[in-house]
Amino acid sequence: MRILIIGSGGREHAIAHSLSASGGKHTLFAAPGNGGICEMASTVPIRADDIENLVRFARAEQIDLTIAGPEQPLVLGIADRFDEEGMAIMGPSAAAARLEGSKAFAKAFMQRRGIPTAQYRTFGAEEYDQAAAWVRESGAPVVVKASGLAAGKGAVVCATVDEAVETLRFMLREQGFGAAGAEVVVEEYMEGEEASLFALCDGEDYALLAPAQDHKRVGEGDTGPNTGGMGAYAPVPVVTDDLLAVARDRIVAPTLQGMVEEGYPYRGVLYCGLMLTADGPRVIEYNCRFGDPEAQVVLPLLASDALEAFEATARGGLGGATLSLKPGAAACVVLASGGYPGRYETGFPIRGLDKARAERDVLVFHAGTASGRQEGGPDELMTSGGRVLGVTGLGGDLREALDRAYKAAGRISFENMQFRRDIGKRGLRS
Ligand code: AMP
Ligand code: GLY
């Protein structure tokens, strides 16, 4: 099998790792990949959103299966292009990827299908006055979201009406989020713990992976600005079997059925971002791909063959294939560049990686790394992004997984390294 992975983060390294642990002989390619993926895949310098060059590459290299990591190429229609060319790809069509690409679409879809989510209104570029009036009427807290893709920064939880009106002005009047904010969703604030639920979907059938919890804020105790995610763990104790059954029956199944009935069957990874409210789980948002860092805990807990699962997702045949998950838990601590998610410097050598990897039941996934050299020095691994590494520990329970992850993380150092010391704390409490 010749497999192409699109993307360059910890998520894509976790995907590559799950495939290399899979039976059989495979040749892996990654576009563009990173300093860790290159150990297990040939990296190709094509950007994840350069669809025509990715199609050309896959055709020329006779790729059997392509796996799209990030959302941009999917929202731009890469799966449709691969379909036209008769090439298999794991990821939804552009029409189905609107679940992530357009929050206005996703909210209207949920309302049509009776899927539990926050009450909301949508406003266009010319409707600033109406939006502000609606916010004044409904009060705070309230959440203002850019409808389009905004790299995880498009949702603003506003504690006061003034802040909400200011955010609306920024998005609608000042085009602060560009085209992504030309339409906004204003929604009810929901209270509860968050969980990320991943379903592999082949258009008809689906299989759930272990529920995970992300840590979006940069600071301990969930303080400071939102990031792509500073750590994750799975499974999530508050997501009991009963709660999972409710999420499956009221959210995952009706979402997939709705997509079929409306003419855009969903094939790929469906990520349901859930708020576990007192009234049961409600959808915060959908994404059309694995989460990052969630993939770094969810995939290592997959006991079934990952390639078989991804193939069935892309080509059909998930029905009847119950995925088996490993017992125990996984926890991932993200090591980030100081300053992230704001401005940060890169190009610092990374020390101690071998020692970390030698720790028992530990996987080190690369995100922002690249091979480089300091003046006059040899080639070595350098920091090249905000989130640099994800250190995942596996254990019989969450405590053990966390201990292993933190012990291994303690072996690694680079200048200005920052990480959260409280990953999994909520999970330990419950
Ligand atoms: P989103 O981009 O929609 O996933 O939102 C990013 C983050 O904002 C979520 O992970 C939540 O922490 C928060 N958030 C979004 N929508 C709501 C809501 N309706 N109520 C409370 N928090 C929310
Ligand atoms: N960890 C959140 C995301 O991948 O969107």
mmCIF file of N, CA, C and O and ligand atoms in Angstrom, residues 11 100 196 214 216 227-229 271 285 287 289-294 387, ligand 2:
data_model
loop_
_atom_site.group_PDB
_atom_site.id
_atom_site.type_symbol
_atom_site.label_atom_id
_atom_site.label_comp_id
_atom_site.label_asym_id
_atom_site.label_seq_id
_atom_site.Cartn_x
_atom_site.Cartn_y
_atom_site.Cartn_z
ATOM 1 N N ARG A 11 -0.943 15.768 14.988
ATOM 2 C CA ARG A 11 -2.026 14.890 14.530
ATOM 3 C C ARG A 11 -1.542 13.982 13.390
ATOM 4 O O ARG A 11 -1.759 12.780 13.399
ATOM 5 N N GLU A 100 -17.872 21.970 9.314
ATOM 6 C CA GLU A 100 -16.828 22.766 9.974
ATOM 7 C C GLU A 100 -16.628 24.108 9.288
ATOM 8 O O GLU A 100 -16.400 25.110 9.952
ATOM 9 N N SER A 196 -14.418 15.840 23.389
ATOM 10 C CA SER A 196 -14.314 15.687 21.931
ATOM 11 C C SER A 196 -14.617 14.241 21.584
ATOM 12 O O SER A 196 -13.975 13.332 22.106
ATOM 13 N N ASP A 214 -9.678 18.011 25.487
ATOM 14 C CA ASP A 214 -8.609 18.908 25.074
ATOM 15 C C ASP A 214 -8.381 19.944 26.195
ATOM 16 O O ASP A 214 -9.189 20.040 27.123
ATOM 17 N N LYS A 216 -7.747 23.818 25.903
ATOM 18 C CA LYS A 216 -7.586 24.850 24.872
ATOM 19 C C LYS A 216 -6.814 26.079 25.353
ATOM 20 O O LYS A 216 -6.074 26.679 24.582
ATOM 21 N N THR A 227 -5.638 28.323 22.519
ATOM 22 C CA THR A 227 -4.576 27.820 21.643
ATOM 23 C C THR A 227 -5.178 26.744 20.765
ATOM 24 O O THR A 227 -6.369 26.444 20.871
ATOM 25 N N GLY A 228 -4.355 26.102 19.964
ATOM 26 C CA GLY A 228 -4.819 24.928 19.215
ATOM 27 C C GLY A 228 -5.096 23.762 20.147
ATOM 28 O O GLY A 228 -5.804 22.816 19.787
ATOM 29 N N GLY A 229 -4.543 23.800 21.339
ATOM 30 C CA GLY A 229 -4.703 22.707 22.310
ATOM 31 C C GLY A 229 -3.374 22.415 22.971
ATOM 32 O O GLY A 229 -2.391 22.179 22.288
ATOM 33 N N TYR A 271 -15.806 15.024 13.990
ATOM 34 C CA TYR A 271 -15.378 15.442 15.331
ATOM 35 C C TYR A 271 -16.531 16.241 15.901
ATOM 36 O O TYR A 271 -16.879 17.291 15.358
ATOM 37 N N GLU A 285 -19.491 22.549 18.443
ATOM 38 C CA GLU A 285 -19.122 22.705 17.034
ATOM 39 C C GLU A 285 -18.815 21.336 16.470
ATOM 40 O O GLU A 285 -18.540 20.393 17.195
ATOM 41 N N ASN A 287 -16.176 19.428 13.673
ATOM 42 C CA ASN A 287 -15.013 19.575 12.804
ATOM 43 C C ASN A 287 -14.987 18.370 11.868
ATOM 44 O O ASN A 287 -15.553 17.324 12.181
ATOM 45 N N ARG A 289 -12.441 16.476 10.790
ATOM 46 C CA ARG A 289 -11.102 15.878 10.851
ATOM 47 C C ARG A 289 -10.810 15.474 12.283
ATOM 48 O O ARG A 289 -11.590 15.765 13.181
ATOM 49 N N PHE A 290 -9.657 14.818 12.500
ATOM 50 C CA PHE A 290 -9.234 14.540 13.866
ATOM 51 C C PHE A 290 -8.859 15.846 14.554
ATOM 52 O O PHE A 290 -8.368 16.785 13.915
ATOM 53 N N GLY A 291 -9.009 15.890 15.874
ATOM 54 C CA GLY A 291 -8.504 17.018 16.643
ATOM 55 C C GLY A 291 -7.018 16.865 16.869
ATOM 56 O O GLY A 291 -6.465 15.769 16.803
ATOM 57 N N ASP A 292 -6.382 17.984 17.153
ATOM 58 C CA ASP A 292 -4.969 17.972 17.490
ATOM 59 C C ASP A 292 -4.835 18.854 18.733
ATOM 60 O O ASP A 292 -5.176 20.035 18.650
ATOM 61 N N PRO A 293 -4.482 18.344 19.879
ATOM 62 C CA PRO A 293 -3.767 17.101 20.165
ATOM 63 C C PRO A 293 -4.606 15.844 20.393
ATOM 64 O O PRO A 293 -4.020 14.792 20.681
ATOM 65 N N GLU A 294 -5.925 15.895 20.281
ATOM 66 C CA GLU A 294 -6.711 14.710 20.636
ATOM 67 C C GLU A 294 -6.254 13.453 19.881
ATOM 68 O O GLU A 294 -6.259 12.351 20.438
ATOM 69 N N ARG A 387 3.380 25.074 18.642
ATOM 70 C CA ARG A 387 3.338 23.799 19.354
ATOM 71 C C ARG A 387 4.472 22.960 18.768
ATOM 72 O O ARG A 387 4.514 22.713 17.565
HETATM 73 N N1 GLY B 2 -7.892 20.503 19.547
HETATM 74 C C1 GLY B 2 -8.904 21.210 18.884
HETATM 75 C C2 GLY B 2 -8.931 21.046 17.436
HETATM 76 O O1 GLY B 2 -8.226 20.241 16.866
HETATM 77 O O2 GLY B 2 -9.717 21.735 16.786
#
